[in-house]
Amino acid sequence: MLRWHRPLLLFTAAMAALSLVFLVLVFVDGRTLDGLPIWIKPLKFTISFTLYAFTWAWLLSLRHRAGRVSWWAGTTLVVAGLGEVALIAFQAARGRHSHFNEATPLDRSIWIAMGVTIGLLMLANLVAAAFLISGRQTDRVSTWTVRLGLVVSTLGLASGGLMVTGVPGQTWAEDFAGAHSVGVADGGPGLPVVGWSTIGGDLRVPHFVGMHALQLLPLFALLLAALSARFAVLRREEVRLRLVVVAGLAYGGLFLLILWQALRGQPLIRPDAATLAVLGVLVVTALGAAALALRPKREAAP
């Protein structure tokens, strides 16, 4: 087993410390942008990177091939993450938008630099994920937890690219090269803190939900292992494996549903009948599959 990735651990600590700094600035600096405190965006990114970096530091300690290549992939994640946070914080200090902003030559240069950091992060993520998905962990539950979490989270990360492709229904503001919202312009009414649109679709929602499969699915596997001390049925590896697969597929289905909802210009908190119907089918299917996974194995007839 490899050691934990030291640069990623240091990056985790740095992002956690910066989160506290930006939290203080949220209350100290009264400036706003699009109706939210100017330092909310840097705060959201440092919290997200804290979770992301710690998870990758753990993942790269797991059994996999090409440890040297994956070490460099992890280090690239650190460099790209530092660059992106630095640029976001710089723009926040100036009271300017960071993503998509091409209003001035400096804003455009910063957005181009952010495009480079985002591209490096996605490439490093794909390389490291490929090695981990192809490997086997100490047991089947861990193996499939890692595989499913990486697949869904990579899809969630990649979905952020839709913000700059000009999907149907998007309206890009003048001097902007992308948008979060679908069906409405960016900057309208949004949910507290996160700012997700309450009047139109918002591509940040599936981006967020998909990426955090990387934390939630391993936590689910750990919960099953903890509950196995109390519930005998969970002591069987095959039962926990089936439940992890059900959870991973259900989470992937939820990500796709939320992405579909956003692409139709529909706010997360105002689902229409079609969205609710698909959600209902997804929930019933997942619960039914989980019930089947928990059924005791029949003994073979003598």
PDB file of C-alpha atoms in Angstrom:
ATOM      1  CA  MET A   1       0.000   0.000   0.000  1.00  0.00           C
ATOM      2  CA  LEU A   2       1.290   3.451  -0.920  1.00  0.00           C
ATOM      3  CA  ARG A   3       1.704   6.293   1.501  1.00  0.00           C
ATOM      4  CA  TRP A   4      -0.773   9.138   1.488  1.00  0.00           C
ATOM      5  CA  HIS A   5       0.009  11.782  -1.117  1.00  0.00           C
ATOM      6  CA  ARG A   6       1.874  14.439   0.882  1.00  0.00           C
ATOM      7  CA  PRO A   7       1.359  17.422  -1.492  1.00  0.00           C
ATOM      8  CA  LEU A   8      -2.384  16.754  -1.498  1.00  0.00           C
ATOM      9  CA  LEU A   9      -2.454  16.615   2.303  1.00  0.00           C
ATOM     10  CA  LEU A  10      -0.617  19.957   2.489  1.00  0.00           C
ATOM     11  CA  PHE A  11      -3.037  21.381  -0.078  1.00  0.00           C
ATOM     12  CA  THR A  12      -5.956  20.126   2.047  1.00  0.00           C
ATOM     13  CA  ALA A  13      -4.601  21.955   5.089  1.00  0.00           C
ATOM     14  CA  ALA A  14      -4.016  25.135   3.063  1.00  0.00           C
ATOM     15  CA  MET A  15      -7.558  25.099   1.663  1.00  0.00           C
ATOM     16  CA  ALA A  16      -9.029  24.509   5.120  1.00  0.00           C
ATOM     17  CA  ALA A  17      -7.082  27.484   6.494  1.00  0.00           C
ATOM     18  CA  LEU A  18      -8.119  29.690   3.575  1.00  0.00           C
ATOM     19  CA  SER A  19     -11.741  28.681   4.138  1.00  0.00           C
ATOM     20  CA  LEU A  20     -11.546  30.243   7.603  1.00  0.00           C
ATOM     21  CA  VAL A  21      -9.964  33.401   6.163  1.00  0.00           C
ATOM     22  CA  PHE A  22     -12.658  33.759   3.503  1.00  0.00           C
ATOM     23  CA  LEU A  23     -15.391  33.045   6.055  1.00  0.00           C
ATOM     24  CA  VAL A  24     -14.164  35.993   8.128  1.00  0.00           C
ATOM     25  CA  LEU A  25     -14.039  38.179   5.003  1.00  0.00           C
ATOM     26  CA  VAL A  26     -17.658  37.284   4.181  1.00  0.00           C
ATOM     27  CA  PHE A  27     -18.689  39.081   7.384  1.00  0.00           C
ATOM     28  CA  VAL A  28     -16.039  41.807   7.364  1.00  0.00           C
ATOM     29  CA  ASP A  29     -16.251  42.914   3.714  1.00  0.00           C
ATOM     30  CA  GLY A  30     -19.716  44.257   2.920  1.00  0.00           C
ATOM     31  CA  ARG A  31     -19.335  44.186  -0.870  1.00  0.00           C
ATOM     32  CA  THR A  32     -21.657  41.980  -2.928  1.00  0.00           C
ATOM     33  CA  LEU A  33     -21.714  40.560  -6.447  1.00  0.00           C
ATOM     34  CA  ASP A  34     -24.911  39.191  -8.012  1.00  0.00           C
ATOM     35  CA  GLY A  35     -26.602  39.660  -4.644  1.00  0.00           C
ATOM     36  CA  LEU A  36     -24.132  37.516  -2.677  1.00  0.00           C
ATOM     37  CA  PRO A  37     -21.159  38.525  -0.481  1.00  0.00           C
ATOM     38  CA  ILE A  38     -18.085  38.965  -2.677  1.00  0.00           C
ATOM     39  CA  TRP A  39     -16.085  36.330  -0.751  1.00  0.00           C
ATOM     40  CA  ILE A  40     -18.739  33.590  -0.922  1.00  0.00           C
ATOM     41  CA  LYS A  41     -17.338  32.184  -4.164  1.00  0.00           C
ATOM     42  CA  PRO A  42     -13.744  31.817  -2.896  1.00  0.00           C
ATOM     43  CA  LEU A  43     -15.164  30.276   0.286  1.00  0.00           C
ATOM     44  CA  LYS A  44     -17.212  27.713  -1.650  1.00  0.00           C
ATOM     45  CA  PHE A  45     -14.214  26.753  -3.772  1.00  0.00           C
ATOM     46  CA  THR A  46     -11.817  26.344  -0.833  1.00  0.00           C
ATOM     47  CA  ILE A  47     -14.323  24.165   1.051  1.00  0.00           C
ATOM     48  CA  SER A  48     -14.865  22.069  -2.063  1.00  0.00           C
ATOM     49  CA  PHE A  49     -11.118  21.742  -2.681  1.00  0.00           C
ATOM     50  CA  THR A  50     -10.560  20.756   0.961  1.00  0.00           C
ATOM     51  CA  LEU A  51     -12.884  17.772   0.519  1.00  0.00           C
ATOM     52  CA  TYR A  52     -11.639  17.005  -2.987  1.00  0.00           C
ATOM     53  CA  ALA A  53      -7.928  17.078  -2.082  1.00  0.00           C
ATOM     54  CA  PHE A  54      -8.325  15.021   1.100  1.00  0.00           C
ATOM     55  CA  THR A  55     -10.317  12.393  -0.793  1.00  0.00           C
ATOM     56  CA  TRP A  56      -7.671  12.178  -3.526  1.00  0.00           C
ATOM     57  CA  ALA A  57      -4.879  11.971  -0.943  1.00  0.00           C
ATOM     58  CA  TRP A  58      -6.666   8.910   0.440  1.00  0.00           C
ATOM     59  CA  LEU A  59      -7.456   7.440  -2.991  1.00  0.00           C
ATOM     60  CA  LEU A  60      -3.837   7.645  -4.102  1.00  0.00           C
ATOM     61  CA  SER A  61      -2.801   5.698  -0.991  1.00  0.00           C
ATOM     62  CA  LEU A  62      -4.869   2.741  -2.220  1.00  0.00           C
ATOM     63  CA  ARG A  63      -3.577  -0.175  -4.233  1.00  0.00           C
ATOM     64  CA  HIS A  64      -3.084   0.717  -7.913  1.00  0.00           C
ATOM     65  CA  ARG A  65      -0.545   0.486 -10.699  1.00  0.00           C
ATOM     66  CA  ALA A  66       1.817   3.200 -11.969  1.00  0.00           C
ATOM     67  CA  GLY A  67       2.282   4.852  -8.589  1.00  0.00           C
ATOM     68  CA  ARG A  68       4.812   7.357  -9.953  1.00  0.00           C
ATOM     69  CA  VAL A  69       2.450   8.532 -12.704  1.00  0.00           C
ATOM     70  CA  SER A  70      -0.413   8.860 -10.253  1.00  0.00           C
ATOM     71  CA  TRP A  71       1.850  10.802  -7.855  1.00  0.00           C
ATOM     72  CA  TRP A  72       2.473  13.338 -10.610  1.00  0.00           C
ATOM     73  CA  ALA A  73      -1.258  13.402 -11.400  1.00  0.00           C
ATOM     74  CA  GLY A  74      -1.964  14.210  -7.749  1.00  0.00           C
ATOM     75  CA  THR A  75       0.682  16.920  -7.744  1.00  0.00           C
ATOM     76  CA  THR A  76      -0.868  18.402 -10.884  1.00  0.00           C
ATOM     77  CA  LEU A  77      -4.205  18.524  -9.046  1.00  0.00           C
ATOM     78  CA  VAL A  78      -2.489  20.573  -6.337  1.00  0.00           C
ATOM     79  CA  VAL A  79      -0.882  23.031  -8.769  1.00  0.00           C
ATOM     80  CA  ALA A  80      -4.096  23.469 -10.772  1.00  0.00           C
ATOM     81  CA  GLY A  81      -6.190  23.877  -7.623  1.00  0.00           C
ATOM     82  CA  LEU A  82      -3.840  26.470  -6.155  1.00  0.00           C
ATOM     83  CA  GLY A  83      -3.874  28.414  -9.401  1.00  0.00           C
ATOM     84  CA  GLU A  84      -7.647  28.415  -9.667  1.00  0.00           C
ATOM     85  CA  VAL A  85      -8.231  29.484  -6.060  1.00  0.00           C
ATOM     86  CA  ALA A  86      -5.610  32.247  -6.365  1.00  0.00           C
ATOM     87  CA  LEU A  87      -7.283  33.645  -9.492  1.00  0.00           C
ATOM     88  CA  ILE A  88     -10.780  33.449  -7.977  1.00  0.00           C
ATOM     89  CA  ALA A  89      -9.599  35.217  -4.817  1.00  0.00           C
ATOM     90  CA  PHE A  90      -7.787  37.891  -6.871  1.00  0.00           C
ATOM     91  CA  GLN A  91     -10.955  38.649  -8.833  1.00  0.00           C
ATOM     92  CA  ALA A  92     -13.026  38.692  -5.652  1.00  0.00           C
ATOM     93  CA  ALA A  93     -10.650  41.238  -4.128  1.00  0.00           C
ATOM     94  CA  ARG A  94     -11.169  43.388  -7.241  1.00  0.00           C
ATOM     95  CA  GLY A  95     -14.942  42.974  -7.022  1.00  0.00           C
ATOM     96  CA  ARG A  96     -15.004  41.239 -10.414  1.00  0.00           C
ATOM     97  CA  HIS A  97     -16.472  38.035 -11.817  1.00  0.00           C
ATOM     98  CA  SER A  98     -13.868  35.325 -12.262  1.00  0.00           C
ATOM     99  CA  HIS A  99     -15.477  32.646 -14.467  1.00  0.00           C
ATOM    100  CA  PHE A 100     -16.343  33.509 -18.087  1.00  0.00           C
ATOM    101  CA  ASN A 101     -15.433  37.198 -17.664  1.00  0.00           C
ATOM    102  CA  GLU A 102     -13.863  38.832 -20.748  1.00  0.00           C
ATOM    103  CA  ALA A 103     -14.915  42.428 -20.047  1.00  0.00           C
ATOM    104  CA  THR A 104     -11.358  43.819 -19.983  1.00  0.00           C
ATOM    105  CA  PRO A 105      -7.981  42.544 -21.232  1.00  0.00           C
ATOM    106  CA  LEU A 106      -7.013  41.637 -17.646  1.00  0.00           C
ATOM    107  CA  ASP A 107     -10.300  39.835 -17.017  1.00  0.00           C
ATOM    108  CA  ARG A 108      -9.871  37.925 -20.276  1.00  0.00           C
ATOM    109  CA  SER A 109      -6.305  36.921 -19.396  1.00  0.00           C
ATOM    110  CA  ILE A 110      -7.454  35.680 -15.988  1.00  0.00           C
ATOM    111  CA  TRP A 111     -10.275  33.670 -17.550  1.00  0.00           C
ATOM    112  CA  ILE A 112      -7.848  32.104 -20.065  1.00  0.00           C
ATOM    113  CA  ALA A 113      -5.505  31.200 -17.191  1.00  0.00           C
ATOM    114  CA  MET A 114      -8.431  29.659 -15.325  1.00  0.00           C
ATOM    115  CA  GLY A 115      -9.261  27.634 -18.419  1.00  0.00           C
ATOM    116  CA  VAL A 116      -5.721  26.221 -18.310  1.00  0.00           C
ATOM    117  CA  THR A 117      -5.978  25.324 -14.612  1.00  0.00           C
ATOM    118  CA  ILE A 118      -9.391  23.698 -15.132  1.00  0.00           C
ATOM    119  CA  GLY A 119      -8.067  21.716 -18.096  1.00  0.00           C
ATOM    120  CA  LEU A 120      -5.042  20.502 -16.116  1.00  0.00           C
ATOM    121  CA  LEU A 121      -7.260  19.511 -13.198  1.00  0.00           C
ATOM    122  CA  MET A 122      -9.607  17.507 -15.424  1.00  0.00           C
ATOM    123  CA  LEU A 123      -6.713  15.776 -17.216  1.00  0.00           C
ATOM    124  CA  ALA A 124      -4.986  14.849 -13.941  1.00  0.00           C
ATOM    125  CA  ASN A 125      -8.304  13.621 -12.545  1.00  0.00           C
ATOM    126  CA  LEU A 126      -8.856  11.381 -15.578  1.00  0.00           C
ATOM    127  CA  VAL A 127      -5.345   9.908 -15.467  1.00  0.00           C
ATOM    128  CA  ALA A 128      -5.451   9.118 -11.752  1.00  0.00           C
ATOM    129  CA  ALA A 129      -9.027   7.803 -11.994  1.00  0.00           C
ATOM    130  CA  ALA A 130      -8.103   5.466 -14.865  1.00  0.00           C
ATOM    131  CA  PHE A 131      -5.346   3.783 -12.822  1.00  0.00           C
ATOM    132  CA  LEU A 132      -7.550   3.417  -9.741  1.00  0.00           C
ATOM    133  CA  ILE A 133     -10.563   2.087 -11.660  1.00  0.00           C
ATOM    134  CA  SER A 134      -8.423  -0.561 -13.355  1.00  0.00           C
ATOM    135  CA  GLY A 135      -6.983  -1.736 -10.021  1.00  0.00           C
ATOM    136  CA  ARG A 136      -8.365  -3.998  -7.319  1.00  0.00           C
ATOM    137  CA  GLN A 137      -8.545  -3.092  -3.644  1.00  0.00           C
ATOM    138  CA  THR A 138      -8.361  -5.363  -0.597  1.00  0.00           C
ATOM    139  CA  ASP A 139     -11.972  -6.547  -1.064  1.00  0.00           C
ATOM    140  CA  ARG A 140     -14.762  -6.313  -3.637  1.00  0.00           C
ATOM    141  CA  VAL A 141     -16.739  -3.749  -1.653  1.00  0.00           C
ATOM    142  CA  SER A 142     -13.825  -1.298  -1.602  1.00  0.00           C
ATOM    143  CA  THR A 143     -13.023  -1.993  -5.251  1.00  0.00           C
ATOM    144  CA  TRP A 144     -16.520  -1.177  -6.496  1.00  0.00           C
ATOM    145  CA  THR A 145     -17.001   1.733  -4.098  1.00  0.00           C
ATOM    146  CA  VAL A 146     -13.903   3.381  -5.554  1.00  0.00           C
ATOM    147  CA  ARG A 147     -14.825   2.549  -9.144  1.00  0.00           C
ATOM    148  CA  LEU A 148     -18.395   3.832  -8.947  1.00  0.00           C
ATOM    149  CA  GLY A 149     -17.410   6.937  -6.989  1.00  0.00           C
ATOM    150  CA  LEU A 150     -14.722   7.818  -9.525  1.00  0.00           C
ATOM    151  CA  VAL A 151     -16.968   7.274 -12.560  1.00  0.00           C
ATOM    152  CA  VAL A 152     -19.819   9.425 -11.233  1.00  0.00           C
ATOM    153  CA  SER A 153     -17.527  12.140  -9.851  1.00  0.00           C
ATOM    154  CA  THR A 154     -15.578  12.359 -13.117  1.00  0.00           C
ATOM    155  CA  LEU A 155     -18.846  12.751 -15.029  1.00  0.00           C
ATOM    156  CA  GLY A 156     -19.844  15.463 -12.547  1.00  0.00           C
ATOM    157  CA  LEU A 157     -16.537  17.250 -13.051  1.00  0.00           C
ATOM    158  CA  ALA A 158     -16.847  17.003 -16.829  1.00  0.00           C
ATOM    159  CA  SER A 159     -20.413  18.377 -16.754  1.00  0.00           C
ATOM    160  CA  GLY A 160     -18.933  21.746 -15.821  1.00  0.00           C
ATOM    161  CA  GLY A 161     -17.751  21.988 -19.421  1.00  0.00           C
ATOM    162  CA  LEU A 162     -21.368  22.479 -20.527  1.00  0.00           C
ATOM    163  CA  MET A 163     -21.233  25.975 -19.031  1.00  0.00           C
ATOM    164  CA  VAL A 164     -18.963  27.127 -21.858  1.00  0.00           C
ATOM    165  CA  THR A 165     -20.382  25.142 -24.797  1.00  0.00           C
ATOM    166  CA  GLY A 166     -23.535  27.225 -25.265  1.00  0.00           C
ATOM    167  CA  VAL A 167     -26.236  24.629 -24.601  1.00  0.00           C
ATOM    168  CA  PRO A 168     -29.745  25.439 -25.907  1.00  0.00           C
ATOM    169  CA  GLY A 169     -31.483  27.978 -23.686  1.00  0.00           C
ATOM    170  CA  GLN A 170     -28.330  29.636 -22.396  1.00  0.00           C
ATOM    171  CA  THR A 171     -27.990  33.413 -22.545  1.00  0.00           C
ATOM    172  CA  TRP A 172     -24.434  34.684 -22.269  1.00  0.00           C
ATOM    173  CA  ALA A 173     -24.101  38.200 -20.943  1.00  0.00           C
ATOM    174  CA  GLU A 174     -22.144  40.704 -22.998  1.00  0.00           C
ATOM    175  CA  ASP A 175     -18.372  40.255 -22.542  1.00  0.00           C
ATOM    176  CA  PHE A 176     -18.895  36.799 -21.003  1.00  0.00           C
ATOM    177  CA  ALA A 177     -17.792  33.476 -22.540  1.00  0.00           C
ATOM    178  CA  GLY A 178     -20.135  31.158 -20.671  1.00  0.00           C
ATOM    179  CA  ALA A 179     -22.978  30.956 -18.180  1.00  0.00           C
ATOM    180  CA  HIS A 180     -24.204  28.867 -15.253  1.00  0.00           C
ATOM    181  CA  SER A 181     -27.908  29.229 -15.946  1.00  0.00           C
ATOM    182  CA  VAL A 182     -30.192  27.779 -18.618  1.00  0.00           C
ATOM    183  CA  GLY A 183     -33.395  29.527 -19.630  1.00  0.00           C
ATOM    184  CA  VAL A 184     -32.537  32.716 -17.735  1.00  0.00           C
ATOM    185  CA  ALA A 185     -29.601  35.091 -17.486  1.00  0.00           C
ATOM    186  CA  ASP A 186     -26.977  34.615 -14.780  1.00  0.00           C
ATOM    187  CA  GLY A 187     -27.232  36.803 -11.705  1.00  0.00           C
ATOM    188  CA  GLY A 188     -30.949  36.410 -10.979  1.00  0.00           C
ATOM    189  CA  PRO A 189     -32.604  35.148  -7.768  1.00  0.00           C
ATOM    190  CA  GLY A 190     -30.761  32.214  -6.221  1.00  0.00           C
ATOM    191  CA  LEU A 191     -30.637  29.921  -3.216  1.00  0.00           C
ATOM    192  CA  PRO A 192     -28.842  31.272  -0.122  1.00  0.00           C
ATOM    193  CA  VAL A 193     -25.042  30.751  -0.027  1.00  0.00           C
ATOM    194  CA  VAL A 194     -24.794  28.506  -3.111  1.00  0.00           C
ATOM    195  CA  GLY A 195     -26.581  30.987  -5.385  1.00  0.00           C
ATOM    196  CA  TRP A 196     -28.213  28.292  -7.554  1.00  0.00           C
ATOM    197  CA  SER A 197     -30.955  29.819  -9.684  1.00  0.00           C
ATOM    198  CA  THR A 198     -34.512  29.610  -8.362  1.00  0.00           C
ATOM    199  CA  ILE A 199     -36.101  30.717 -11.648  1.00  0.00           C
ATOM    200  CA  GLY A 200     -34.206  28.684 -14.242  1.00  0.00           C
ATOM    201  CA  GLY A 201     -31.921  25.708 -14.731  1.00  0.00           C
ATOM    202  CA  ASP A 202     -28.466  25.841 -13.166  1.00  0.00           C
ATOM    203  CA  LEU A 203     -25.598  23.662 -14.400  1.00  0.00           C
ATOM    204  CA  ARG A 204     -23.733  24.132 -11.128  1.00  0.00           C
ATOM    205  CA  VAL A 205     -26.194  21.760  -9.441  1.00  0.00           C
ATOM    206  CA  PRO A 206     -25.323  18.555 -11.373  1.00  0.00           C
ATOM    207  CA  HIS A 207     -21.661  19.636 -11.326  1.00  0.00           C
ATOM    208  CA  PHE A 208     -21.784  19.761  -7.506  1.00  0.00           C
ATOM    209  CA  VAL A 209     -23.870  16.617  -7.028  1.00  0.00           C
ATOM    210  CA  GLY A 210     -21.790  14.514  -9.396  1.00  0.00           C
ATOM    211  CA  MET A 211     -18.395  15.554  -8.013  1.00  0.00           C
ATOM    212  CA  HIS A 212     -19.302  14.672  -4.433  1.00  0.00           C
ATOM    213  CA  ALA A 213     -20.007  11.033  -5.250  1.00  0.00           C
ATOM    214  CA  LEU A 214     -16.275  10.751  -4.533  1.00  0.00           C
ATOM    215  CA  GLN A 215     -16.998  11.373  -0.829  1.00  0.00           C
ATOM    216  CA  LEU A 216     -20.548  10.076  -0.364  1.00  0.00           C
ATOM    217  CA  LEU A 217     -20.154   6.565  -1.784  1.00  0.00           C
ATOM    218  CA  PRO A 218     -17.076   5.706   0.347  1.00  0.00           C
ATOM    219  CA  LEU A 219     -18.920   7.111   3.381  1.00  0.00           C
ATOM    220  CA  PHE A 220     -21.859   4.838   2.538  1.00  0.00           C
ATOM    221  CA  ALA A 221     -19.542   1.819   2.393  1.00  0.00           C
ATOM    222  CA  LEU A 222     -18.046   2.780   5.765  1.00  0.00           C
ATOM    223  CA  LEU A 223     -21.554   3.120   7.211  1.00  0.00           C
ATOM    224  CA  LEU A 224     -22.436  -0.389   6.027  1.00  0.00           C
ATOM    225  CA  ALA A 225     -19.258  -1.756   7.623  1.00  0.00           C
ATOM    226  CA  ALA A 226     -20.105  -0.006  10.908  1.00  0.00           C
ATOM    227  CA  LEU A 227     -23.695  -1.292  10.868  1.00  0.00           C
ATOM    228  CA  SER A 228     -22.490  -4.841  10.228  1.00  0.00           C
ATOM    229  CA  ALA A 229     -21.570  -5.073  13.919  1.00  0.00           C
ATOM    230  CA  ARG A 230     -25.275  -4.749  14.738  1.00  0.00           C
ATOM    231  CA  PHE A 231     -27.017  -6.330  11.751  1.00  0.00           C
ATOM    232  CA  ALA A 232     -25.936  -9.842  10.868  1.00  0.00           C
ATOM    233  CA  VAL A 233     -27.096  -9.610   7.255  1.00  0.00           C
ATOM    234  CA  LEU A 234     -24.510  -6.878   6.585  1.00  0.00           C
ATOM    235  CA  ARG A 235     -21.647  -9.068   7.755  1.00  0.00           C
ATOM    236  CA  ARG A 236     -21.729 -10.850   4.422  1.00  0.00           C
ATOM    237  CA  GLU A 237     -19.462  -9.143   1.917  1.00  0.00           C
ATOM    238  CA  GLU A 238     -21.717  -9.984  -1.019  1.00  0.00           C
ATOM    239  CA  VAL A 239     -24.649  -8.159   0.620  1.00  0.00           C
ATOM    240  CA  ARG A 240     -22.593  -5.011   1.237  1.00  0.00           C
ATOM    241  CA  LEU A 241     -21.257  -5.258  -2.317  1.00  0.00           C
ATOM    242  CA  ARG A 242     -24.767  -5.407  -3.782  1.00  0.00           C
ATOM    243  CA  LEU A 243     -25.872  -2.439  -1.665  1.00  0.00           C
ATOM    244  CA  VAL A 244     -22.854  -0.389  -2.739  1.00  0.00           C
ATOM    245  CA  VAL A 245     -23.587  -1.146  -6.408  1.00  0.00           C
ATOM    246  CA  VAL A 246     -27.245  -0.187  -5.936  1.00  0.00           C
ATOM    247  CA  ALA A 247     -26.227   3.054  -4.197  1.00  0.00           C
ATOM    248  CA  GLY A 248     -23.672   3.883  -6.899  1.00  0.00           C
ATOM    249  CA  LEU A 249     -26.111   3.295  -9.758  1.00  0.00           C
ATOM    250  CA  ALA A 250     -28.864   5.210  -7.960  1.00  0.00           C
ATOM    251  CA  TYR A 251     -26.528   8.134  -7.314  1.00  0.00           C
ATOM    252  CA  GLY A 252     -25.457   8.113 -10.948  1.00  0.00           C
ATOM    253  CA  GLY A 253     -29.124   8.115 -11.958  1.00  0.00           C
ATOM    254  CA  LEU A 254     -29.790  11.060  -9.642  1.00  0.00           C
ATOM    255  CA  PHE A 255     -26.908  12.981 -11.213  1.00  0.00           C
ATOM    256  CA  LEU A 256     -28.280  12.372 -14.714  1.00  0.00           C
ATOM    257  CA  LEU A 257     -31.773  13.388 -13.604  1.00  0.00           C
ATOM    258  CA  ILE A 258     -30.541  16.664 -12.094  1.00  0.00           C
ATOM    259  CA  LEU A 259     -28.476  17.340 -15.230  1.00  0.00           C
ATOM    260  CA  TRP A 260     -31.546  16.711 -17.415  1.00  0.00           C
ATOM    261  CA  GLN A 261     -33.575  19.026 -15.191  1.00  0.00           C
ATOM    262  CA  ALA A 262     -30.995  21.827 -15.475  1.00  0.00           C
ATOM    263  CA  LEU A 263     -30.675  21.451 -19.266  1.00  0.00           C
ATOM    264  CA  ARG A 264     -34.443  21.939 -19.558  1.00  0.00           C
ATOM    265  CA  GLY A 265     -34.157  25.294 -17.798  1.00  0.00           C
ATOM    266  CA  GLN A 266     -35.858  24.038 -14.649  1.00  0.00           C
ATOM    267  CA  PRO A 267     -34.862  25.171 -11.133  1.00  0.00           C
ATOM    268  CA  LEU A 268     -33.818  22.454  -8.700  1.00  0.00           C
ATOM    269  CA  ILE A 269     -36.507  23.450  -6.195  1.00  0.00           C
ATOM    270  CA  ARG A 270     -39.319  23.562  -8.779  1.00  0.00           C
ATOM    271  CA  PRO A 271     -39.402  20.175 -10.504  1.00  0.00           C
ATOM    272  CA  ASP A 272     -42.164  19.542 -13.029  1.00  0.00           C
ATOM    273  CA  ALA A 273     -44.306  16.399 -13.329  1.00  0.00           C
ATOM    274  CA  ALA A 274     -41.811  14.676 -15.643  1.00  0.00           C
ATOM    275  CA  THR A 275     -38.907  15.252 -13.242  1.00  0.00           C
ATOM    276  CA  LEU A 276     -40.951  14.027 -10.267  1.00  0.00           C
ATOM    277  CA  ALA A 277     -42.095  10.952 -12.197  1.00  0.00           C
ATOM    278  CA  VAL A 278     -38.525   9.973 -13.108  1.00  0.00           C
ATOM    279  CA  LEU A 279     -37.413  10.648  -9.538  1.00  0.00           C
ATOM    280  CA  GLY A 280     -40.203   8.411  -8.263  1.00  0.00           C
ATOM    281  CA  VAL A 281     -39.172   5.579 -10.593  1.00  0.00           C
ATOM    282  CA  LEU A 282     -35.551   6.005  -9.520  1.00  0.00           C
ATOM    283  CA  VAL A 283     -36.406   5.890  -5.801  1.00  0.00           C
ATOM    284  CA  VAL A 284     -38.740   2.882  -6.124  1.00  0.00           C
ATOM    285  CA  THR A 285     -36.218   1.002  -8.271  1.00  0.00           C
ATOM    286  CA  ALA A 286     -33.382   1.714  -5.836  1.00  0.00           C
ATOM    287  CA  LEU A 287     -35.426   0.686  -2.805  1.00  0.00           C
ATOM    288  CA  GLY A 288     -36.595  -2.485  -4.558  1.00  0.00           C
ATOM    289  CA  ALA A 289     -33.034  -3.376  -5.555  1.00  0.00           C
ATOM    290  CA  ALA A 290     -31.827  -2.720  -2.003  1.00  0.00           C
ATOM    291  CA  ALA A 291     -34.572  -4.977  -0.603  1.00  0.00           C
ATOM    292  CA  LEU A 292     -33.517  -7.748  -2.982  1.00  0.00           C
ATOM    293  CA  ALA A 293     -29.889  -7.264  -1.964  1.00  0.00           C
ATOM    294  CA  LEU A 294     -30.826  -7.790   1.681  1.00  0.00           C
ATOM    295  CA  ARG A 295     -32.818 -10.990   1.081  1.00  0.00           C
ATOM    296  CA  PRO A 296     -31.169 -14.037   2.662  1.00  0.00           C
ATOM    297  CA  LYS A 297     -29.604 -16.460   0.251  1.00  0.00           C
ATOM    298  CA  ARG A 298     -31.703 -19.601  -0.225  1.00  0.00           C
ATOM    299  CA  GLU A 299     -30.049 -22.846   0.662  1.00  0.00           C
ATOM    300  CA  ALA A 300     -29.704 -25.310  -2.199  1.00  0.00           C
ATOM    301  CA  ALA A 301     -32.200 -28.199  -2.120  1.00  0.00           C
ATOM    302  CA  PRO A 302     -30.698 -31.516  -0.935  1.00  0.00           C
TER     303      PRO A 302
END
